Short mmCIF file of C-alpha atoms in Angstrom, two decimals:
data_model
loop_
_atom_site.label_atom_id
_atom_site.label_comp_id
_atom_site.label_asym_id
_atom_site.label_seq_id
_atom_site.Cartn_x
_atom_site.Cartn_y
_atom_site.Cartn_z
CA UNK A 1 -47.81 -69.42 93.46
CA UNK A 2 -44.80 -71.51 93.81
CA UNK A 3 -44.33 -74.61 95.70
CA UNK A 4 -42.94 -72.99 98.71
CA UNK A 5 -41.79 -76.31 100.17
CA UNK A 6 -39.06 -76.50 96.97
CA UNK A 7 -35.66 -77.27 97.31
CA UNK A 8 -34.71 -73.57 96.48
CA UNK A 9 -37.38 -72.08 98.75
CA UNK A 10 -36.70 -73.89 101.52
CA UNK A 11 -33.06 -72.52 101.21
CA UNK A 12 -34.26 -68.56 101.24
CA UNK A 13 -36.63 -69.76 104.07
CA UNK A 14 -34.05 -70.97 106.14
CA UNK A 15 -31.82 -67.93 105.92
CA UNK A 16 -35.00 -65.76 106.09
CA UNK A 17 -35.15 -67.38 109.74
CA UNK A 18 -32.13 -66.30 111.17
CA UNK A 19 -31.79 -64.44 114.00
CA UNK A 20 -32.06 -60.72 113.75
CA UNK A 21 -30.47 -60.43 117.41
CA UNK A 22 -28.68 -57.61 119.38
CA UNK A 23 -26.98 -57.76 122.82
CA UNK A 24 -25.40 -55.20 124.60
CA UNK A 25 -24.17 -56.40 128.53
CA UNK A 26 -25.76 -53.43 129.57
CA UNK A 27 -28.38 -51.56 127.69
CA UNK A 28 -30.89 -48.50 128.57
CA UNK A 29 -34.14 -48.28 127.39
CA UNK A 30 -35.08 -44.78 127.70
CA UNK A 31 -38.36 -42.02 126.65
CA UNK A 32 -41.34 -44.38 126.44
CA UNK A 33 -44.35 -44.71 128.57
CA UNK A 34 -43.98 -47.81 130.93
CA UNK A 35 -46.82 -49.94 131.42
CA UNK A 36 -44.98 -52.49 133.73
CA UNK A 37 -47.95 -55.29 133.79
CA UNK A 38 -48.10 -55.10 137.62
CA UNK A 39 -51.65 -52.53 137.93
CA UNK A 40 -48.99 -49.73 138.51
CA UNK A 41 -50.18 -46.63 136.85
CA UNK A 42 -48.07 -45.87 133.47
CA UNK A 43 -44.73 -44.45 134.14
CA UNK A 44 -43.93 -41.61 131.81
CA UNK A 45 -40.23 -40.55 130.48
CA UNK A 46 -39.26 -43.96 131.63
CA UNK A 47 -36.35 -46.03 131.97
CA UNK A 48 -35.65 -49.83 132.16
CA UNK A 49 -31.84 -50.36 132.56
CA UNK A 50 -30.87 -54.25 131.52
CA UNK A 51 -27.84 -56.32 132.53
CA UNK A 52 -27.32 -59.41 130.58
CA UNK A 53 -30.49 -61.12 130.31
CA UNK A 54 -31.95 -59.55 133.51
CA UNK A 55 -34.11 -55.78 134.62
CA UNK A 56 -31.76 -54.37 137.06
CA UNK A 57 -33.38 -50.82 137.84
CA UNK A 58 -36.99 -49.14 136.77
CA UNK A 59 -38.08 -45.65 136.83
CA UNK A 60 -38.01 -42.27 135.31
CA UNK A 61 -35.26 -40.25 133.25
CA UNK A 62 -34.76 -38.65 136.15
CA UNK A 63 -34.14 -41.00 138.85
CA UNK A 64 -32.10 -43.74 136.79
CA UNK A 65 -28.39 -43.49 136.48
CA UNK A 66 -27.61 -44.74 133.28
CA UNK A 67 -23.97 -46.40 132.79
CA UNK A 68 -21.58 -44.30 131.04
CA UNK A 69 -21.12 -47.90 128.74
CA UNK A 70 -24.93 -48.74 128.26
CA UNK A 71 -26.64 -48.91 125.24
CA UNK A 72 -29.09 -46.20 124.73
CA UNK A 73 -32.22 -47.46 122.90
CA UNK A 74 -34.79 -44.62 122.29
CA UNK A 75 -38.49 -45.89 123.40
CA UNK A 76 -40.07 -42.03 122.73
CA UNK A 77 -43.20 -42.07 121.24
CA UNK A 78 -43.69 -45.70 122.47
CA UNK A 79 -45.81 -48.02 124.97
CA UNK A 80 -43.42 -50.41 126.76
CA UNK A 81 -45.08 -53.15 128.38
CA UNK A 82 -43.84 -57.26 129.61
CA UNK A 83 -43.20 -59.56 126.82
CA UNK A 84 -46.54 -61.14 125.69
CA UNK A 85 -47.31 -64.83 127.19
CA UNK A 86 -49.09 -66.97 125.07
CA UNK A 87 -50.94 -70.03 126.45
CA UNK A 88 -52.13 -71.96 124.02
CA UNK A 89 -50.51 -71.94 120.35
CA UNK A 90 -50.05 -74.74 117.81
CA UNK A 91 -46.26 -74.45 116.57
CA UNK A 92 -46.67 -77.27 113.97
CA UNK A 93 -49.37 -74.92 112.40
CA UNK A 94 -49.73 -71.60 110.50
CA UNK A 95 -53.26 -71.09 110.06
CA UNK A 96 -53.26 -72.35 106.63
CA UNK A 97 -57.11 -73.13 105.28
CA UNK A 98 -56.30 -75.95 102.69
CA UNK A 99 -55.58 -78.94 104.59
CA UNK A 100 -54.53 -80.89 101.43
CA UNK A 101 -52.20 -78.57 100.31
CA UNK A 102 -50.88 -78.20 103.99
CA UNK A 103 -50.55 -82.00 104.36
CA UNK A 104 -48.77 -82.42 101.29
CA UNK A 105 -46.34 -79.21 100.90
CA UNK A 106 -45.80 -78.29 104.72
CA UNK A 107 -46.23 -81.45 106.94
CA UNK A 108 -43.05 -83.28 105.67
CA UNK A 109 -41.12 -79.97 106.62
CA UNK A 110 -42.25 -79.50 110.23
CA UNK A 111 -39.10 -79.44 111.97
CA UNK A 112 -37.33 -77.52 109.30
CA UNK A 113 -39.68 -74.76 108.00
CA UNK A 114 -43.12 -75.12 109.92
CA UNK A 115 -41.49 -74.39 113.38
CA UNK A 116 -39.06 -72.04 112.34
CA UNK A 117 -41.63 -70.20 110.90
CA UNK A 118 -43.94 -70.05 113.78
CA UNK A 119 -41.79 -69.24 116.45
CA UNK A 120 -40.82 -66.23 114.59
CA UNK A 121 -43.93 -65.19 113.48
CA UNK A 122 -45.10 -65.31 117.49
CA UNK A 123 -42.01 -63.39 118.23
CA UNK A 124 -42.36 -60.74 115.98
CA UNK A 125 -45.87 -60.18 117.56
CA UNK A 126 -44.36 -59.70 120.97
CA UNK A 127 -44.58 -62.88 122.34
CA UNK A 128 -41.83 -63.90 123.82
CA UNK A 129 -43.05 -66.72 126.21
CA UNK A 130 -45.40 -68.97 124.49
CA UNK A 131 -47.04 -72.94 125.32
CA UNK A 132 -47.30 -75.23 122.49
CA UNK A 133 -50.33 -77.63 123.31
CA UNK A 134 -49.72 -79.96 120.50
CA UNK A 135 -46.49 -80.37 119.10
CA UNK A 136 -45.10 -83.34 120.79
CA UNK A 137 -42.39 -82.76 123.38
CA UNK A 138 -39.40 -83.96 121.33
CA UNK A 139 -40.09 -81.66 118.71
CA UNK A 140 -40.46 -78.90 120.87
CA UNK A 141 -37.13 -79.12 122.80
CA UNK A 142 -35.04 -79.45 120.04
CA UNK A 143 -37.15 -76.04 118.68
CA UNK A 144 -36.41 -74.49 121.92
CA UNK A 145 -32.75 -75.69 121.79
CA UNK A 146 -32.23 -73.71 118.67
CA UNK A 147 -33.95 -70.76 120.44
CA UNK A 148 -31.84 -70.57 123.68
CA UNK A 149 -28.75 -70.78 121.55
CA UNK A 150 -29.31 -67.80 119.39
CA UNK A 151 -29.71 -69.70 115.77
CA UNK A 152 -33.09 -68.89 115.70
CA UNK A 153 -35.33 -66.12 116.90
CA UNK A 154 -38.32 -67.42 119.31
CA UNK A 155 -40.00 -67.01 122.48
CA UNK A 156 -38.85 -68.98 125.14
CA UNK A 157 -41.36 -72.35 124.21
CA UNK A 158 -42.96 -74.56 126.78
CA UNK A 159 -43.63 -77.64 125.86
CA UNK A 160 -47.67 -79.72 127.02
CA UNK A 161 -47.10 -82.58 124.58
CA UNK A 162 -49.56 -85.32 123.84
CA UNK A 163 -53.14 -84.97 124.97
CA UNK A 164 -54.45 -87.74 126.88
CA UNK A 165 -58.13 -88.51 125.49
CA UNK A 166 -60.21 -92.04 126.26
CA UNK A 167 -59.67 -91.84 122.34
CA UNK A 168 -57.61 -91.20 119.44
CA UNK A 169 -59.76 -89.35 116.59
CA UNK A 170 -57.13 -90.21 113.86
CA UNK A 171 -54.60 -87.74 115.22
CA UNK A 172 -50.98 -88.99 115.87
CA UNK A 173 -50.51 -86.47 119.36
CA UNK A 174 -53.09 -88.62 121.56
CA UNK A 175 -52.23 -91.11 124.32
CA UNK A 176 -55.15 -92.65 124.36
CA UNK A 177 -55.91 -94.45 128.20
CA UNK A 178 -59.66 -95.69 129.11
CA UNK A 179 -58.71 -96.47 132.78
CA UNK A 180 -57.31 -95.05 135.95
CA UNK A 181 -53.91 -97.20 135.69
CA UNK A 182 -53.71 -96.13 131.64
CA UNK A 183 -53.83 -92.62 132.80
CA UNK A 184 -51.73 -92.87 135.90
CA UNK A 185 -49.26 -94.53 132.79
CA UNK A 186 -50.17 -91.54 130.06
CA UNK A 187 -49.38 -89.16 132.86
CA UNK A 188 -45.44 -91.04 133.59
CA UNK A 189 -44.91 -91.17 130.15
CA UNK A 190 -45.14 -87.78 128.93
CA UNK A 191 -43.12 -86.75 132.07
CA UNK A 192 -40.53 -89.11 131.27
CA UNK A 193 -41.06 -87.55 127.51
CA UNK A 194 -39.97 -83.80 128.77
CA UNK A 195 -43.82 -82.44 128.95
CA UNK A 196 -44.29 -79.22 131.19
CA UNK A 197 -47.91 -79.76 131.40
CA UNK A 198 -50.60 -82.31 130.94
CA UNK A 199 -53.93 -81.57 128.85
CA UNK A 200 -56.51 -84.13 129.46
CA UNK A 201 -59.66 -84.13 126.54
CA UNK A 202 -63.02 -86.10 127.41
CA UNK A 203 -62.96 -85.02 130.60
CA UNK A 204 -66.74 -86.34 130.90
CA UNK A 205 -66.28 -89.37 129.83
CA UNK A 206 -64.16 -90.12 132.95
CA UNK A 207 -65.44 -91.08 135.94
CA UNK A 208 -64.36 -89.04 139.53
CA UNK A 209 -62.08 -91.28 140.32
CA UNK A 210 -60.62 -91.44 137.04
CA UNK A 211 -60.01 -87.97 137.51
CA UNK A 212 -58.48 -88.09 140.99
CA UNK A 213 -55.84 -90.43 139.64
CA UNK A 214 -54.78 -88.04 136.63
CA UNK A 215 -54.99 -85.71 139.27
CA UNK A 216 -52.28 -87.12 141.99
CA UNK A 217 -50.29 -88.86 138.74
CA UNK A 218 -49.63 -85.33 137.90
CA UNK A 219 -48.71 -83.73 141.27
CA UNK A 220 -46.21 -86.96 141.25
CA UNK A 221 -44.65 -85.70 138.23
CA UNK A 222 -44.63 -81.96 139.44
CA UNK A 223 -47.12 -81.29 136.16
CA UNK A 224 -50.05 -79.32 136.66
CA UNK A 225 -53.05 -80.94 134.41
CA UNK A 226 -55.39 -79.03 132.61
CA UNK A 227 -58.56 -80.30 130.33
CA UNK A 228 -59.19 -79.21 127.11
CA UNK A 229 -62.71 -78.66 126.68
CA UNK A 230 -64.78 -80.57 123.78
CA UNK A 231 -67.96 -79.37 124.88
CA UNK A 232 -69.84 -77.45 128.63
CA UNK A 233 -70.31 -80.97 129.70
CA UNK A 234 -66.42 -81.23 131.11
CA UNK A 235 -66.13 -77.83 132.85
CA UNK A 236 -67.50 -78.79 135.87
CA UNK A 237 -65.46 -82.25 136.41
CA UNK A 238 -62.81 -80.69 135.45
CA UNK A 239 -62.93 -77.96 138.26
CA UNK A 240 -63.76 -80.11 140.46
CA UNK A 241 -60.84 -82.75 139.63
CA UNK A 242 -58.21 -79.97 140.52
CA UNK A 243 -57.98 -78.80 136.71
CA UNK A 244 -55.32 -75.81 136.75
CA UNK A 245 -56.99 -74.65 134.12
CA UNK A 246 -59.17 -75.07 130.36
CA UNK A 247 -58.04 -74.33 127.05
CA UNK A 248 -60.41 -74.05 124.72
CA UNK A 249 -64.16 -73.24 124.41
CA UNK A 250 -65.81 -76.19 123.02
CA UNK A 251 -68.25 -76.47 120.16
CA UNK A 252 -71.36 -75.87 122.18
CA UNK A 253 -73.45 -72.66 121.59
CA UNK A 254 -75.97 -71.81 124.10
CA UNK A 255 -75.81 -68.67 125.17
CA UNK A 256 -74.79 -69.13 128.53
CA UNK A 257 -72.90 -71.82 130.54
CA UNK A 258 -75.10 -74.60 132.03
CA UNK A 259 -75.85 -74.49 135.58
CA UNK A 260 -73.80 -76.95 136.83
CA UNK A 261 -70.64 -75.31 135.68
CA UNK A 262 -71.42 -71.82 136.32
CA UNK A 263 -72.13 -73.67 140.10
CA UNK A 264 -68.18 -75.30 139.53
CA UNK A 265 -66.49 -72.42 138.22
CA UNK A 266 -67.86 -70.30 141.40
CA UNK A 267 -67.11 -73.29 143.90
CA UNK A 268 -63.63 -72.64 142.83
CA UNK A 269 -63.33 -69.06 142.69
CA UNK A 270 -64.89 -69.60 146.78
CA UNK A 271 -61.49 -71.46 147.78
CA UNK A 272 -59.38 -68.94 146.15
CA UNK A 273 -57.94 -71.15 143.83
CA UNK A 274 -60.03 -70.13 140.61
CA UNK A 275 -60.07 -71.88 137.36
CA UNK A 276 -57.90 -69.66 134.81
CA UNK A 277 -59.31 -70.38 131.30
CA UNK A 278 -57.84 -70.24 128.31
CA UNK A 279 -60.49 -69.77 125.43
CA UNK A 280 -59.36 -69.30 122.09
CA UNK A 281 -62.27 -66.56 121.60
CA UNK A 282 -60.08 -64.89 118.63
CA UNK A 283 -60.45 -68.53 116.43
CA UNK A 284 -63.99 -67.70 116.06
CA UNK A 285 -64.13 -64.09 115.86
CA UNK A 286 -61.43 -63.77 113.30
CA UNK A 287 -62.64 -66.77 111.31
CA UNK A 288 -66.12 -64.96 110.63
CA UNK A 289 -64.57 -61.64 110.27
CA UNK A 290 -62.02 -62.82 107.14
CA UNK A 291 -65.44 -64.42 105.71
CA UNK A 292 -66.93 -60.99 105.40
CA UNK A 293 -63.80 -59.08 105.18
CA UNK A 294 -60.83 -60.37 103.11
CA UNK A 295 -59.22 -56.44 103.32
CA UNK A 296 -56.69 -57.73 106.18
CA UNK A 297 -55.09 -60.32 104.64
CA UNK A 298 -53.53 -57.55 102.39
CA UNK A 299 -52.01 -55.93 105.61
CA UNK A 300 -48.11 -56.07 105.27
CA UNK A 301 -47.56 -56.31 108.97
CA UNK A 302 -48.64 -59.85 109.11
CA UNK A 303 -46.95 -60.78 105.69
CA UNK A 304 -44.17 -59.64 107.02
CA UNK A 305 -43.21 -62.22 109.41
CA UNK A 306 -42.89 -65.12 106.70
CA UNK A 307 -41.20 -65.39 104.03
CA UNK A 308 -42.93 -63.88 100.64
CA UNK A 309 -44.02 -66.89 98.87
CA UNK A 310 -45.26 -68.56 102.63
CA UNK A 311 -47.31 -65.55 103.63
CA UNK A 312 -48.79 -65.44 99.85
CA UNK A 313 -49.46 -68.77 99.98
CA UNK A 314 -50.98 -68.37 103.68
CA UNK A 315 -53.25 -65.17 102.01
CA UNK A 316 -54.16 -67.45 99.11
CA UNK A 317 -55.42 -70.63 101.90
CA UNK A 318 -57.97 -67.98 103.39
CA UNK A 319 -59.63 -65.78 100.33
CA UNK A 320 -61.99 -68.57 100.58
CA UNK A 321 -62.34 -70.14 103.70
CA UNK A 322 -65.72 -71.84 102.72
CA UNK A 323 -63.83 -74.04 100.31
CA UNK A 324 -61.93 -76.00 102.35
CA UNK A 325 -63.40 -78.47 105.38
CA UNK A 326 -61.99 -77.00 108.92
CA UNK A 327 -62.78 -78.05 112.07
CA UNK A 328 -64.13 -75.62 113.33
CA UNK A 329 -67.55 -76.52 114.07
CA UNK A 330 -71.21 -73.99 113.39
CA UNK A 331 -68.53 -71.68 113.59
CA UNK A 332 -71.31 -68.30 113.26
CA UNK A 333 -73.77 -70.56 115.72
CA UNK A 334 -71.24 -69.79 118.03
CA UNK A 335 -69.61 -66.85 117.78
CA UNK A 336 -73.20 -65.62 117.77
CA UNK A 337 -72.95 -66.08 121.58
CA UNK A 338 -69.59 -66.38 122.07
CA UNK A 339 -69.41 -63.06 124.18
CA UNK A 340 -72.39 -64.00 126.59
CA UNK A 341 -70.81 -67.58 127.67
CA UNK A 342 -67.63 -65.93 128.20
CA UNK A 343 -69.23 -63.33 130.28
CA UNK A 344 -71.56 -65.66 132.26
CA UNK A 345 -67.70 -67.72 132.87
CA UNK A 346 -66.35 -64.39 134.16
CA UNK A 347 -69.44 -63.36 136.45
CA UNK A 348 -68.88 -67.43 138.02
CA UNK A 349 -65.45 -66.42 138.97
CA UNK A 350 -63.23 -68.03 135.93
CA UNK A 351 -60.21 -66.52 135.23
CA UNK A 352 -59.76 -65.67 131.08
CA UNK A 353 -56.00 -65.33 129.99
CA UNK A 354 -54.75 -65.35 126.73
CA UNK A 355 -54.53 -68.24 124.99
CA UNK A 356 -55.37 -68.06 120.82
CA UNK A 357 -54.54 -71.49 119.33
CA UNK A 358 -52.48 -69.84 117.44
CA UNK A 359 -51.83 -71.79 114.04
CA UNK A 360 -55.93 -72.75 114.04
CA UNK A 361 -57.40 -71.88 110.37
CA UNK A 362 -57.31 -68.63 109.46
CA UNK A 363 -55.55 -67.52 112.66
CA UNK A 364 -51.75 -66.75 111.21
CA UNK A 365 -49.12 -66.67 114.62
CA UNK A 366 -48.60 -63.41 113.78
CA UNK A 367 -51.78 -61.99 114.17
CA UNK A 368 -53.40 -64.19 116.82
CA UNK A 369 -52.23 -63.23 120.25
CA UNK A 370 -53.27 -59.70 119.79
CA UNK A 371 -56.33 -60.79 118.00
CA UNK A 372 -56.77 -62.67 121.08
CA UNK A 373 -56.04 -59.62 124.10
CA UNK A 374 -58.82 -57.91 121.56
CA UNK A 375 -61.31 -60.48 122.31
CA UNK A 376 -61.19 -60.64 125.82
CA UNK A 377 -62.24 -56.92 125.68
CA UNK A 378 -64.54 -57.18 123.09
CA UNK A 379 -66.24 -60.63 123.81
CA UNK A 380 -65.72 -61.23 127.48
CA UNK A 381 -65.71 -57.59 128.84
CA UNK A 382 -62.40 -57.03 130.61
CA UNK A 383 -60.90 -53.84 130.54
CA UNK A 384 -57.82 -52.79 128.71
CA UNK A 385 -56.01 -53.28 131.97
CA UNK A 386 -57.09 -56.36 132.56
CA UNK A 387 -56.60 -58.01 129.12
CA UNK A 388 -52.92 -57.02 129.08
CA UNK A 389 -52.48 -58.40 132.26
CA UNK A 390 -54.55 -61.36 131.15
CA UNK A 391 -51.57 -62.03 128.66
CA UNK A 392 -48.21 -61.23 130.56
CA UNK A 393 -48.47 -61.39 134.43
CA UNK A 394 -51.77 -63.51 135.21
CA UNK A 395 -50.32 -65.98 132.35
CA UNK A 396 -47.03 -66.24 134.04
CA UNK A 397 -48.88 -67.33 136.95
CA UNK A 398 -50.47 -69.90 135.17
CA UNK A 399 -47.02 -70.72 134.12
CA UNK A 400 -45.34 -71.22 137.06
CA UNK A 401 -43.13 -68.75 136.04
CA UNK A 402 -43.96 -65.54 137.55
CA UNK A 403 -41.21 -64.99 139.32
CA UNK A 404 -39.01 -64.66 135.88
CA UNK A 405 -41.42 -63.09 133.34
CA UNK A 406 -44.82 -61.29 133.14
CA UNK A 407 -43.65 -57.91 134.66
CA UNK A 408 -41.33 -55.15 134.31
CA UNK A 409 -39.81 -55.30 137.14
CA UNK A 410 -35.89 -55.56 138.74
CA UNK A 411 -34.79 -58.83 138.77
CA UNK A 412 -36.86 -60.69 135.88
CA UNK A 413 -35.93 -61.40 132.90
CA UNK A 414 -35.90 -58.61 130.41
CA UNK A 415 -38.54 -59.81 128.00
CA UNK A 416 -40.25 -56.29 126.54
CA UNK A 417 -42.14 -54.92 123.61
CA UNK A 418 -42.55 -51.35 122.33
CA UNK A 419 -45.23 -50.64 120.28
CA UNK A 420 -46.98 -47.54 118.50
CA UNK A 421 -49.69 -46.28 120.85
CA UNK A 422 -51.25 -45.96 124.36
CA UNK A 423 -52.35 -50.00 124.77
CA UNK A 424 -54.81 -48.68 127.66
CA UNK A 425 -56.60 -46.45 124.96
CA UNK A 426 -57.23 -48.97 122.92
CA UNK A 427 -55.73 -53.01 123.09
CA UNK A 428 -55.94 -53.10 119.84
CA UNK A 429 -52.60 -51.06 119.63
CA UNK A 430 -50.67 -54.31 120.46
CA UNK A 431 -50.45 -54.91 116.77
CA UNK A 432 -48.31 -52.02 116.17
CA UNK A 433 -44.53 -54.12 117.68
CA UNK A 434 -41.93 -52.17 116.79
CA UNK A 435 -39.58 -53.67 119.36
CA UNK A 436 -38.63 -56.73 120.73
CA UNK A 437 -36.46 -57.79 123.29
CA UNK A 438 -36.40 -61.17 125.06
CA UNK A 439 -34.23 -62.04 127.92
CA UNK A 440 -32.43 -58.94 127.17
CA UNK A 441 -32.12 -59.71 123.52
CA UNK A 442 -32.51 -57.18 120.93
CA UNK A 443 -35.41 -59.02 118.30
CA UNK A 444 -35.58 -56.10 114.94
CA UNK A 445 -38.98 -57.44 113.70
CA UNK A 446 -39.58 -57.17 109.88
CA UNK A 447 -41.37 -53.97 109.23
CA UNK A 448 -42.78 -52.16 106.45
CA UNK A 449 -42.00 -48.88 108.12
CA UNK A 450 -38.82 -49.22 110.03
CA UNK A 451 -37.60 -45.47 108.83
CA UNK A 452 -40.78 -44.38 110.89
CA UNK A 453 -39.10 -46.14 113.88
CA UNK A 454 -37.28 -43.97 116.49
#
């Protein structure tokens, strides 16, 4: 395969990456079955009328009517639902499995190709509100600022920055702070640095105190902290610090949670602030599935959000994903019991949304969210309903942002995906995108099969 990072490549990347937009000031989406992310049965023959970047009116063919001047888009024979929220991705990766060959062709291109590349991937998998948790801030905004200005296509990016950790583990996005006034100084620095959120690792390792000065350091800066888990032992200081919430499962693999944070998780869910969690199930499950089954990485859906030579070189990366060292640790130990932690979590009152980590090895932007809606159904036992709420409303929550995005509603933003099949039937249909619209933005994802598209 070609060095996809050559000059001449990174030309046809480029213009591979721009936007595939289409705005109308007021546009009709009309015929589809509305699942409007709010627990509100599905809404047959439906309409969603748009204005600008905003929902202005909901219902049926019948009761909506439509501007002589709107766009008519035809959603018949589709599943509309809110724009897909992503917590947890990695932006500056895209699941490539051969680290050298990562560090050395894609590293030195993060801004220009990596990004680019990610973002659109995400978007063309529905996502259209996603939360990088390790791309440092700067990086980010001048992403997003490409984004909001229509050069690139995206979802609208929120930006967690560094992780503070008591240490650094040879990665360059760490501010590493042992003490109370190092973290109280972590926590002013990323919020002078534009971070949205603050992810604290080695949450054991610090003592309560510790803790309760992250804690107010971050209501200060109007950041809500959450801990990234390493292993069970920092689930229950972290709920009991005030984490918002945990990304990540850790590299533990009992088969249930230990006592004392079942005991945390349902302290929390007793005030009736509960601790929404963020797992990453889908890096493990999808990891051990390519291993036995290399059949999807020949699916053209995925491929077709990169550029040719990046998505064969991607494919390549993963054929054999015992080749390379990852970091994901007894990766079968535990996805062995991956499904009865994240059940026992559930039964204690924690609240699983979607978050994939996103860009992890093997797990390609463009496949992971869904991958990861598919998990909490499969693995943690929520219903259809509830794993697509998981991912849009519940996430916006998380967010903050609920009153802009997660719904389908009058009045938010009018970020919306189509897609082939009934989503309640079976999640699994969220791979099937065949539109995408973000803050009333027309998005034409790459398909293999757009005459098949009404």
């Amino acid at each position: 395969v070609p060095n996809p990072m050559s000059d001449r490549c990174i030309t046809v990347c480029l213009a591979l990456l721009s936007p595939g937009w289409a705005m109308a000031a007021t546009m009709a989406l009309v015929g589809g079955t509305l699942i409007d992310g709010t627990g509100a049965a599905p809404l047959n023959h439906s309409v969603v009328l748009v204005r600008d970047e905003r929902i202005v009116a909901v219902g049926r063919e019948d009761e909506i009517r439509i501007p002589a001047d709107a766009a008519i888009v035809s959603t018949r024979g589709l599943t509309v639902i809110p724009g897909l929220i992503d917590l947890a991705v990695e932006l500056n990766r895209l699941g490539h499995a051969n680290p050298v060959r990562w560090r050395e062709a894609y590293e030195p291109l993060t801004d220009k190709v990596v990004l680019p590349m990610a973002a659109r991937a995400l978007l063309s998998a529905g996502v259209t509100t996603a939360r990088d948790v390790t791309t440092p801030p700067e990086r980010i905004h001048a992403l997003r600022h490409r984004i909001n200005d229509g050069r690139l296509p995206g979802p609208t990016v929120i930006a967690a920055g560094a992780h503070i950790a008591r240490e650094n583990r040879d990665r360059a996005s760490v501010l590493v702070a042992r003490t109370a006034t190092e973290l109280r100084q972590a926590v002013e620095k990323l919020a002078a640095a534009g971070a949205e959120a603050v992810i604290l690792e080695d949450v054991a390792e610090y003592s309560p105190s510790e803790l309760s000065t992250l804690h107010f350091a971050a209501e200060d800066a109007g950041l809500r902290w959450h801990a990234w888990v390493r292993s069970d032992a920092d689930i229950a200081p972290a709920a009991r610090a005030g984490a918002f919430s945990l990304i990540g499962i850790g590299t533990d693999f009992r088969d249930t949670l230990p006592t004392d944070a079942l005991l945390a998780l349902a302290e929390r869910a007793a005030t009736g602030r509960p601790l929404y969690w963020s797992v990453g199930a889908s890096t493990l499950t999808n990891y051990e599935w390519l291993r036995s089954n290399q059949s999807v990485l020949d699916d053209p859906r995925w491929q077709a959000a990169f550029p040719r030579v990046v998505a064969e070189d991607l494919r390549l990366s993963l054929k054999d994903l015992d080749a390379h060292p990852i970091d994901l640790e007894t990766p079968h130990l535990r996805r062995s019991v991956l499904a009865s932690r994240l059940r026992s979590a559930k039964a204690a009152g924690a609240h699983l949304l979607l978050g994939s980590l996103a860009g992890e090895p093997g797990h390609i932007p463009s496949r992971a969210s869904w991958q990861e809606a598919a998990a909490l159904v499969t693995e943690a036992g929520y219903t259809t309903a509830e794993a697509l709420r998981a991912a849009t409303l519940d996430a916006a929550f998380t967010l903050g942002l609920d009153a802009d995005v997660g719904s389908v509603v009058p009045g938010k933003y009018a970020d919306l995906v189509a897609v082939r099949g009934d989503v309640l039937r079976s999640i699994d249909h969220l791979a099937d995108v065949r539109m995408v619209f973000r803050r009333g933005q027309r998005y034409a994802p790459t398909s293999v099969d757009d005459e098949e598209q009404p």
